[in-house]
Amino acid sequence: MESLPVFVSVPPEIWFKILGFVLWDDIIFDPDPVSSSPQPHLALRSWHNTERTLEISKRRFVLRSVSRTWRDIVDTLPSYHFQSTETNDATTDEFSLQRAHRLQLGTSTNRSNRGNRHCCKGYNYWNLSDSAESGTSSILADHMSSIDTLRAEILIIPRSEWNALMKKPLDDVRQLLSKVRALLIEYSGFIPTDIPMVCPNITFLAIHAITDLRGYSGIIPSAFSSLSTLQLFINTEECLNWVGKWGLPSLRYLELATTLDAFQECLPYFLNNVGQELISLQISDASNPIHFLGDIWDILPRVRYLGLTMSILPPPPPPNHPLQVFSNREHGHYRSWRDHLKIMAEKWVGVQCISDAHTWDCMAKEFLDLQHDLTSPDIHSLNKFCICSRCVYSLYIACEKRGVRYEDEYGRTWAEYNSGEWGASTQCVVLDACRST
């Protein structure tokens, strides 16, 4: 109680800075999350994580309840994150809508999409909107008469919202979105060809495009001069070929998922057009093992971070190639695939880190048992839907022998997980089925 007078006497402008810091998140409020991350291969998983945005909302609620002074200060601060749950919500807080730094419209979730035939392996963190086609009104379109320019640098918007917005005069839409640097169109169904006309300066673009080039006018968007990060889920050949024609001089980080059967044939042309300057390439193919045709290291001469689902691995990169980190994006269990990763750990001398598609939380007990009982039978799980802890342990040992960092899909080594340095992950795949095989 002796310190209470000092606590009370803190000037409001100091509280303004302190509470603003508490309500900020360096990851989810970053419009260029991959470029600024020390782990580019993991950055988008955290950026898409809605649990982080919910945590900010909880903090805001708690801080407002402390005192009248804090409530007034919090209400004065920008609503850094604004999320609408209904696109036709008539009670939308226009003040928060205009001042939000991250504007998320529509019903987004962070559920695991395993089992969804439209969602590719390794893309479980896409925030897909179940109601992308619902509603005929648009929050942004309905408020354009009173909002000239949004403060938002990050816009996450469903297809129905985007379509309604594009019915407004393009000059007005361009002014409204002039500060947007990160744009995610959820479950768009097609690639909107009007993006470069209204958001020419974006640095991060994410589109879930699963059908066709509706409205395609034959114009190739050459205005994406600032785009450094591109995240696409495509399952038509024409969409992939069209994106390959874009002028993307600043593209450094590409994350691509597909269910396209002809992906192997399209990939060389696509990478020949965009691959020369890439630093990070992450590919998830739900249809077939990935097979690079031609000399992939000539096509990707600057790639430091490479992530793949199950693949026919190319030869090791040449000694002077900058590849440092390989990410396994295959969430199914295929023993032969992790055996190939063991060979990578042993023979790809430039690789310093392998990031695997599992979490330590889900196999801590099995992993400890293996560490303490090395004489147990060499029995592997035959269930392809669960991760085999023995396969993981075998890959872990191979990495340890060569000094390669081996981490789970949250970027934690086994030692870091045990020490509690990074905390527990928020998602876990139950391994009961694995234990029974």
Coordinates of C-alpha atoms in Angstrom, one line a residue:
M1 CA 0.0 0.0 0.0
E2 CA 2.9 2.3 0.5
S3 CA 3.5 2.5 -3.2
L4 CA -0.1 3.4 -4.0
P5 CA 0.4 7.2 -4.0
V6 CA 3.2 6.8 -6.6
F7 CA 0.9 4.5 -8.6
V8 CA -1.9 7.1 -8.6
S9 CA 0.4 10.0 -9.3
V10 CA 1.6 8.7 -12.6
P11 CA 0.6 11.2 -15.3
P12 CA -2.0 10.1 -17.8
E13 CA 0.3 10.6 -20.7
I14 CA 2.7 8.0 -19.2
W15 CA -0.2 5.5 -18.7
F16 CA -1.2 6.2 -22.3
K17 CA 2.2 4.9 -23.4
I18 CA 2.3 2.0 -21.0
L19 CA -1.2 0.7 -21.8
G20 CA -0.7 1.2 -25.5
F21 CA 2.4 -1.1 -25.2
V22 CA 0.3 -3.7 -23.3
L23 CA -2.3 -3.7 -26.1
W24 CA 0.3 -4.1 -28.9
D25 CA 1.5 -7.3 -30.5
D26 CA 4.6 -7.1 -32.6
I27 CA 3.6 -10.2 -34.7
I28 CA -0.1 -9.9 -35.6
F29 CA 0.2 -6.1 -36.1
D30 CA 3.1 -6.4 -38.5
P31 CA 2.0 -5.8 -42.1
D32 CA 5.2 -7.4 -43.4
P33 CA 5.5 -10.3 -40.9
V34 CA 7.9 -12.5 -42.9
S35 CA 10.5 -9.9 -43.8
S36 CA 10.9 -8.8 -40.2
S37 CA 10.9 -12.3 -38.6
P38 CA 14.1 -14.1 -37.6
Q39 CA 12.2 -17.4 -38.6
P40 CA 10.6 -16.6 -41.9
H41 CA 9.5 -20.2 -42.4
L42 CA 7.3 -20.0 -39.3
A43 CA 6.2 -16.3 -39.3
L44 CA 2.9 -16.7 -41.0
R45 CA 1.7 -19.4 -38.6
S46 CA 1.9 -16.9 -35.8
W47 CA 0.5 -14.0 -37.9
H48 CA -2.6 -16.0 -38.7
N49 CA -3.2 -17.2 -35.1
T50 CA -6.5 -15.8 -34.0
E51 CA -5.7 -16.7 -30.4
R52 CA -3.2 -13.8 -30.3
T53 CA -5.9 -11.4 -31.4
L54 CA -8.3 -12.8 -28.8
E55 CA -5.6 -12.2 -26.2
I56 CA -5.4 -8.5 -27.1
S57 CA -9.2 -8.2 -26.7
K58 CA -9.0 -9.9 -23.3
R59 CA -6.3 -7.5 -22.2
R60 CA -8.4 -4.5 -23.3
F61 CA -11.3 -5.8 -21.3
V62 CA -9.2 -6.3 -18.2
L63 CA -7.5 -2.9 -18.4
R64 CA -10.8 -1.1 -18.7
S65 CA -12.1 -2.7 -15.6
V66 CA -9.2 -1.5 -13.3
S67 CA -10.2 2.1 -12.8
R68 CA -12.2 4.9 -14.4
T69 CA -8.9 6.6 -15.4
W70 CA -7.6 3.5 -17.2
R71 CA -11.0 2.9 -18.9
D72 CA -10.8 6.4 -20.3
I73 CA -7.2 6.0 -21.5
V74 CA -8.0 2.6 -23.1
D75 CA -11.0 4.1 -24.8
T76 CA -8.8 6.9 -26.2
L77 CA -6.2 4.5 -27.6
P78 CA -6.7 3.2 -31.1
S79 CA -8.5 -0.2 -31.3
Y80 CA -5.5 -1.8 -32.8
H81 CA -7.5 -4.9 -33.8
F82 CA -11.1 -4.8 -35.0
Q83 CA -12.9 -8.0 -35.9
S84 CA -16.5 -8.2 -37.1
T85 CA -18.3 -11.5 -36.8
E86 CA -21.1 -10.6 -39.1
T87 CA -20.7 -8.8 -42.4
N88 CA -24.1 -7.2 -42.1
D89 CA -23.7 -6.0 -38.5
A90 CA -25.6 -2.8 -38.2
T91 CA -24.0 -1.9 -34.8
T92 CA -20.5 -1.7 -36.1
D93 CA -18.4 0.7 -34.0
E94 CA -17.4 3.2 -36.7
F95 CA -14.7 4.8 -34.5
S96 CA -13.0 1.4 -34.0
L97 CA -13.5 0.5 -37.6
Q98 CA -11.7 3.6 -38.8
R99 CA -8.8 3.5 -36.3
A100 CA -8.0 -0.2 -36.2
H101 CA -4.5 -1.2 -37.3
R102 CA -5.6 -4.7 -38.1
L103 CA -9.0 -4.9 -39.6
Q104 CA -10.6 -8.4 -39.8
L105 CA -14.0 -8.7 -41.4
G106 CA -16.3 -11.7 -41.6
T107 CA -16.3 -14.9 -39.5
S108 CA -12.7 -16.1 -39.3
T109 CA -11.6 -19.1 -37.3
N110 CA -8.3 -20.7 -36.4
R111 CA -9.6 -24.2 -36.5
S112 CA -7.5 -27.0 -37.9
N113 CA -8.5 -27.7 -41.4
R114 CA -7.2 -31.3 -41.5
G115 CA -9.7 -33.4 -43.3
N116 CA -11.1 -30.5 -45.3
R117 CA -10.6 -31.6 -48.9
H118 CA -10.2 -28.0 -50.0
C119 CA -7.4 -27.3 -47.5
C120 CA -3.9 -28.3 -48.4
K121 CA -1.6 -30.2 -46.1
G122 CA 0.6 -27.8 -44.2
Y123 CA -2.0 -25.0 -44.5
N124 CA -3.9 -25.7 -41.3
Y125 CA -3.6 -22.1 -40.2
W126 CA -5.5 -20.5 -43.0
N127 CA -8.3 -18.3 -41.6
L128 CA -11.0 -19.5 -43.9
S129 CA -14.4 -17.9 -43.6
D130 CA -17.4 -20.2 -43.7
S131 CA -19.6 -17.4 -44.6
A132 CA -17.6 -15.9 -47.4
E133 CA -20.6 -16.1 -49.7
S134 CA -23.1 -14.9 -47.1
G135 CA -24.6 -11.5 -46.8
T136 CA -25.3 -8.9 -49.4
S137 CA -24.0 -5.8 -47.6
S138 CA -20.5 -4.8 -46.8
I139 CA -19.2 -3.1 -43.6
L140 CA -16.7 -1.0 -45.5
A141 CA -19.0 -0.2 -48.4
D142 CA -21.7 0.8 -46.1
H143 CA -19.5 3.2 -44.2
M144 CA -17.6 4.8 -47.1
S145 CA -19.8 7.9 -46.9
S146 CA -18.5 8.7 -43.4
I147 CA -15.0 7.2 -43.6
D148 CA -12.6 8.7 -46.1
T149 CA -9.4 6.7 -45.3
L150 CA -8.9 3.7 -43.0
R151 CA -5.9 3.7 -40.7
A152 CA -5.6 -0.1 -41.1
E153 CA -2.3 -1.4 -42.6
I154 CA -3.7 -5.0 -42.4
L155 CA -7.0 -5.9 -44.0
I156 CA -8.4 -9.4 -43.8
I157 CA -11.6 -9.6 -45.8
P158 CA -14.0 -12.3 -47.1
R159 CA -14.9 -12.5 -50.8
S160 CA -18.4 -11.1 -50.3
E161 CA -17.0 -8.0 -48.6
W162 CA -14.5 -7.5 -51.3
N163 CA -17.0 -7.9 -54.1
A164 CA -19.4 -5.3 -52.5
L165 CA -16.5 -2.9 -52.0
M166 CA -15.5 -3.2 -55.7
K167 CA -18.9 -2.0 -56.8
K168 CA -18.0 1.5 -55.4
P169 CA -16.0 4.0 -57.5
L170 CA -12.4 2.8 -57.7
D171 CA -11.0 6.2 -56.8
D172 CA -12.9 6.1 -53.6
V173 CA -11.9 2.6 -52.8
R174 CA -8.3 3.4 -53.5
Q175 CA -8.4 6.3 -51.1
L176 CA -10.2 4.2 -48.4
L177 CA -7.5 1.5 -48.6
S178 CA -4.5 3.7 -49.3
K179 CA -2.7 2.7 -46.1
V180 CA -3.2 -1.0 -46.5
R181 CA 0.1 -2.9 -46.8
A182 CA -1.1 -6.5 -46.0
L183 CA -4.2 -7.9 -47.7
L184 CA -5.7 -11.3 -47.2
I185 CA -8.9 -12.2 -49.2
E186 CA -10.4 -15.2 -47.4
Y187 CA -11.7 -18.1 -49.5
S188 CA -11.9 -15.8 -52.5
G189 CA -12.8 -18.7 -54.9
F190 CA -10.9 -16.8 -57.6
I191 CA -8.1 -14.3 -58.0
P192 CA -9.7 -10.8 -58.0
T193 CA -8.0 -8.9 -60.9
D194 CA -8.8 -5.5 -59.4
I195 CA -6.4 -5.8 -56.5
P196 CA -3.5 -3.9 -58.1
M197 CA -5.9 -1.1 -59.1
V198 CA -6.9 -0.3 -55.5
C199 CA -3.9 -1.6 -53.5
P200 CA -0.8 -1.0 -55.6
N201 CA 1.6 -0.6 -52.6
I202 CA 0.9 -3.8 -50.6
T203 CA 3.9 -5.7 -49.4
F204 CA 2.0 -8.9 -48.3
L205 CA -0.8 -10.6 -50.3
A206 CA -2.6 -13.8 -49.4
I207 CA -5.4 -15.3 -51.5
H208 CA -7.2 -18.6 -51.3
A209 CA -8.1 -19.1 -55.0
I210 CA -9.8 -22.3 -55.7
T211 CA -11.7 -21.9 -59.0
D212 CA -11.1 -19.6 -61.9
L213 CA -10.1 -16.2 -63.2
R214 CA -13.5 -14.7 -63.1
G215 CA -13.5 -11.2 -64.5
Y216 CA -10.1 -11.8 -66.0
S217 CA -9.6 -9.0 -68.6
G218 CA -6.2 -10.1 -70.0
I219 CA -4.4 -7.4 -68.1
I220 CA -1.3 -8.6 -66.3
P221 CA -0.9 -6.7 -63.0
S222 CA 2.5 -5.0 -63.3
A223 CA 1.8 -2.7 -60.3
F224 CA 3.0 -5.1 -57.6
S225 CA 6.4 -3.5 -57.4
S226 CA 6.4 -3.5 -53.5
L227 CA 5.1 -7.0 -53.0
S228 CA 7.6 -9.0 -50.9
T229 CA 5.4 -11.8 -49.5
L230 CA 2.9 -13.8 -51.5
Q231 CA 0.8 -16.6 -50.0
L232 CA -1.5 -18.6 -52.4
F233 CA -3.7 -21.6 -52.3
I234 CA -4.4 -22.5 -56.0
N235 CA -5.9 -25.5 -57.6
T236 CA -6.3 -24.5 -61.2
E237 CA -3.5 -24.4 -63.8
E238 CA -4.7 -21.2 -65.4
C239 CA -4.5 -19.3 -62.0
L240 CA -0.9 -20.5 -61.4
N241 CA 0.2 -19.6 -64.9
W242 CA -1.4 -16.2 -64.7
V243 CA 0.3 -15.4 -61.3
G244 CA 3.6 -16.5 -62.9
K245 CA 3.3 -13.7 -65.4
W246 CA 3.0 -11.0 -62.7
G247 CA 5.8 -8.5 -62.4
L248 CA 7.1 -9.2 -58.9
P249 CA 10.5 -7.6 -58.7
S250 CA 10.5 -7.4 -54.9
L251 CA 9.1 -10.9 -54.2
R252 CA 11.3 -12.6 -51.6
Y253 CA 8.9 -14.9 -49.7
L254 CA 6.5 -17.3 -51.4
E255 CA 4.2 -19.7 -49.8
L256 CA 2.2 -21.9 -52.2
A257 CA -0.4 -24.6 -51.5
T258 CA -2.3 -26.6 -54.1
T259 CA -4.5 -29.6 -54.8
L260 CA -3.8 -29.3 -58.5
D261 CA -3.0 -32.7 -60.2
A262 CA -0.9 -30.9 -62.9
F263 CA 1.1 -28.9 -60.4
Q264 CA 4.4 -30.7 -61.3
E265 CA 4.1 -29.6 -64.9
C266 CA 3.2 -26.0 -64.0
L267 CA 5.8 -25.5 -61.3
P268 CA 9.0 -25.1 -63.4
Y269 CA 7.5 -22.3 -65.5
F270 CA 6.2 -20.6 -62.4
L271 CA 9.5 -20.8 -60.5
N272 CA 11.5 -19.7 -63.6
N273 CA 9.5 -16.5 -63.5
V274 CA 9.6 -15.7 -59.8
G275 CA 12.4 -17.8 -58.2
Q276 CA 15.6 -15.9 -58.9
E277 CA 15.3 -13.5 -56.0
L278 CA 13.3 -15.7 -53.5
I279 CA 14.7 -16.0 -50.0
S280 CA 12.0 -18.3 -48.7
L281 CA 9.9 -20.9 -50.6
Q282 CA 7.3 -23.0 -48.9
I283 CA 5.3 -25.5 -51.0
S284 CA 2.4 -27.8 -49.9
D285 CA 1.0 -30.2 -52.5
A286 CA -2.0 -32.3 -51.4
S287 CA -2.1 -34.4 -54.6
N288 CA 1.3 -35.8 -55.3
P289 CA 4.9 -35.9 -54.0
I290 CA 6.7 -32.8 -55.1
H291 CA 9.2 -33.5 -57.8
F292 CA 11.4 -30.6 -59.1
L293 CA 12.2 -30.9 -62.8
G294 CA 15.5 -29.5 -63.8
D295 CA 18.2 -28.0 -61.6
I296 CA 16.2 -26.5 -58.8
W297 CA 19.3 -24.8 -57.3
D298 CA 19.8 -22.8 -60.5
I299 CA 16.2 -21.7 -60.4
L300 CA 16.4 -20.8 -56.7
P301 CA 20.0 -19.5 -56.3
R302 CA 19.2 -17.3 -53.2
V303 CA 16.8 -19.5 -51.2
R304 CA 17.8 -19.8 -47.6
Y305 CA 14.5 -21.3 -46.3
L306 CA 12.9 -24.2 -48.2
G307 CA 9.8 -26.0 -47.0
L308 CA 8.0 -29.0 -48.7
T309 CA 5.4 -31.6 -48.2
M310 CA 6.5 -35.2 -49.1
S311 CA 8.8 -34.9 -52.1
I312 CA 11.3 -36.6 -54.3
L313 CA 14.3 -34.7 -52.9
P314 CA 16.6 -33.1 -55.4
P315 CA 20.4 -33.6 -55.1
P316 CA 22.0 -31.7 -52.3
P317 CA 22.7 -28.0 -53.1
P318 CA 26.2 -27.1 -54.2
P319 CA 28.6 -26.0 -51.5
N320 CA 28.2 -22.3 -52.2
H321 CA 24.4 -22.3 -52.1
P322 CA 22.9 -20.3 -49.2
L323 CA 20.2 -22.8 -48.1
Q324 CA 20.2 -23.0 -44.3
V325 CA 16.7 -24.1 -43.1
F326 CA 14.5 -27.0 -44.4
S327 CA 10.9 -27.2 -43.2
N328 CA 8.9 -30.4 -43.3
R329 CA 5.3 -29.4 -44.1
E330 CA 4.0 -32.9 -44.3
H331 CA 1.5 -33.5 -41.5
G332 CA 0.8 -37.1 -42.5
H333 CA 3.1 -39.8 -41.3
Y334 CA 5.2 -41.4 -44.0
R335 CA 8.3 -43.2 -42.6
S336 CA 10.1 -43.1 -45.9
W337 CA 9.8 -39.3 -46.0
R338 CA 11.5 -38.9 -42.6
D339 CA 14.1 -41.4 -43.7
H340 CA 14.9 -39.0 -46.6
L341 CA 15.1 -36.1 -44.1
K342 CA 17.6 -38.2 -42.1
I343 CA 19.7 -38.4 -45.2
M344 CA 19.4 -34.6 -45.6
A345 CA 20.5 -34.0 -42.0
E346 CA 23.6 -36.2 -42.7
K347 CA 24.6 -35.1 -46.2
W348 CA 23.2 -31.6 -46.9
V349 CA 26.2 -29.9 -45.3
G350 CA 24.8 -26.3 -45.7
V351 CA 21.5 -27.1 -43.8
Q352 CA 21.8 -25.8 -40.3
C353 CA 18.2 -26.4 -39.2
I354 CA 15.3 -28.8 -39.9
S355 CA 11.9 -27.7 -38.8
D356 CA 9.5 -30.7 -38.5
A357 CA 5.7 -30.9 -38.8
H358 CA 4.9 -31.9 -35.2
T359 CA 4.7 -30.4 -31.7
W360 CA 6.7 -31.6 -28.7
D361 CA 3.6 -31.2 -26.6
C362 CA 2.0 -34.1 -28.5
M363 CA 4.8 -36.6 -28.0
A364 CA 6.7 -35.6 -24.9
K365 CA 5.9 -38.8 -23.0
E366 CA 6.8 -41.1 -25.9
F367 CA 10.0 -39.1 -26.6
L368 CA 11.1 -39.3 -23.0
D369 CA 10.4 -43.1 -23.0
L370 CA 12.6 -43.5 -26.1
Q371 CA 15.4 -41.5 -24.6
H372 CA 15.5 -43.6 -21.5
D373 CA 14.9 -47.0 -23.1
L374 CA 17.0 -47.4 -26.1
T375 CA 16.7 -51.2 -26.1
S376 CA 12.9 -51.1 -26.9
P377 CA 11.8 -52.9 -30.1
D378 CA 12.2 -50.8 -33.2
I379 CA 8.5 -50.6 -33.9
H380 CA 7.1 -47.8 -35.9
S381 CA 3.5 -46.5 -36.3
L382 CA 1.7 -47.6 -39.4
N383 CA -1.0 -45.0 -39.0
K384 CA -0.3 -42.3 -41.7
F385 CA -2.6 -39.8 -39.9
C386 CA -0.5 -39.7 -36.8
I387 CA 3.2 -38.7 -36.2
C388 CA 5.4 -41.7 -35.3
S389 CA 7.4 -40.7 -32.2
R390 CA 10.1 -43.2 -33.1
C391 CA 10.6 -41.7 -36.6
V392 CA 10.8 -38.3 -35.0
Y393 CA 13.4 -39.6 -32.5
S394 CA 15.4 -41.2 -35.2
L395 CA 15.5 -37.9 -37.2
Y396 CA 16.3 -36.0 -33.9
I397 CA 19.4 -38.3 -33.3
A398 CA 20.6 -37.8 -36.9
C399 CA 20.4 -34.0 -36.5
E400 CA 22.2 -34.2 -33.1
K401 CA 25.1 -36.1 -34.5
R402 CA 25.8 -33.5 -37.1
G403 CA 24.9 -30.4 -35.0
V404 CA 21.8 -29.5 -37.0
R405 CA 19.1 -27.7 -35.1
Y406 CA 16.0 -29.8 -35.0
E407 CA 12.8 -28.0 -34.0
D408 CA 9.0 -28.6 -34.0
E409 CA 6.5 -26.6 -36.1
Y410 CA 6.5 -23.8 -33.4
G411 CA 10.3 -23.3 -33.7
R412 CA 11.3 -25.0 -30.5
T413 CA 14.1 -27.5 -30.0
W414 CA 13.5 -30.4 -27.6
A415 CA 15.9 -28.7 -25.1
E416 CA 14.0 -25.4 -25.3
Y417 CA 10.6 -27.2 -24.9
N418 CA 11.9 -29.0 -21.7
S419 CA 13.2 -25.8 -20.3
G420 CA 9.9 -24.0 -20.8
E421 CA 11.8 -21.3 -22.7
W422 CA 9.1 -21.0 -25.4
G423 CA 6.1 -22.3 -23.5
A424 CA 3.6 -24.8 -24.7
S425 CA 1.9 -24.7 -28.1
T426 CA -1.8 -24.1 -28.4
Q427 CA -2.5 -27.0 -30.8
C428 CA -2.0 -30.7 -30.3
V429 CA -2.8 -33.8 -32.3
V430 CA -3.9 -36.6 -30.1
L431 CA -1.7 -39.6 -30.5
D432 CA -3.9 -42.3 -29.0
A433 CA -4.3 -43.8 -32.5
C434 CA -0.6 -44.0 -32.9
R435 CA -0.1 -45.7 -29.6
S436 CA -2.5 -48.4 -30.6
T437 CA -0.7 -49.3 -33.8

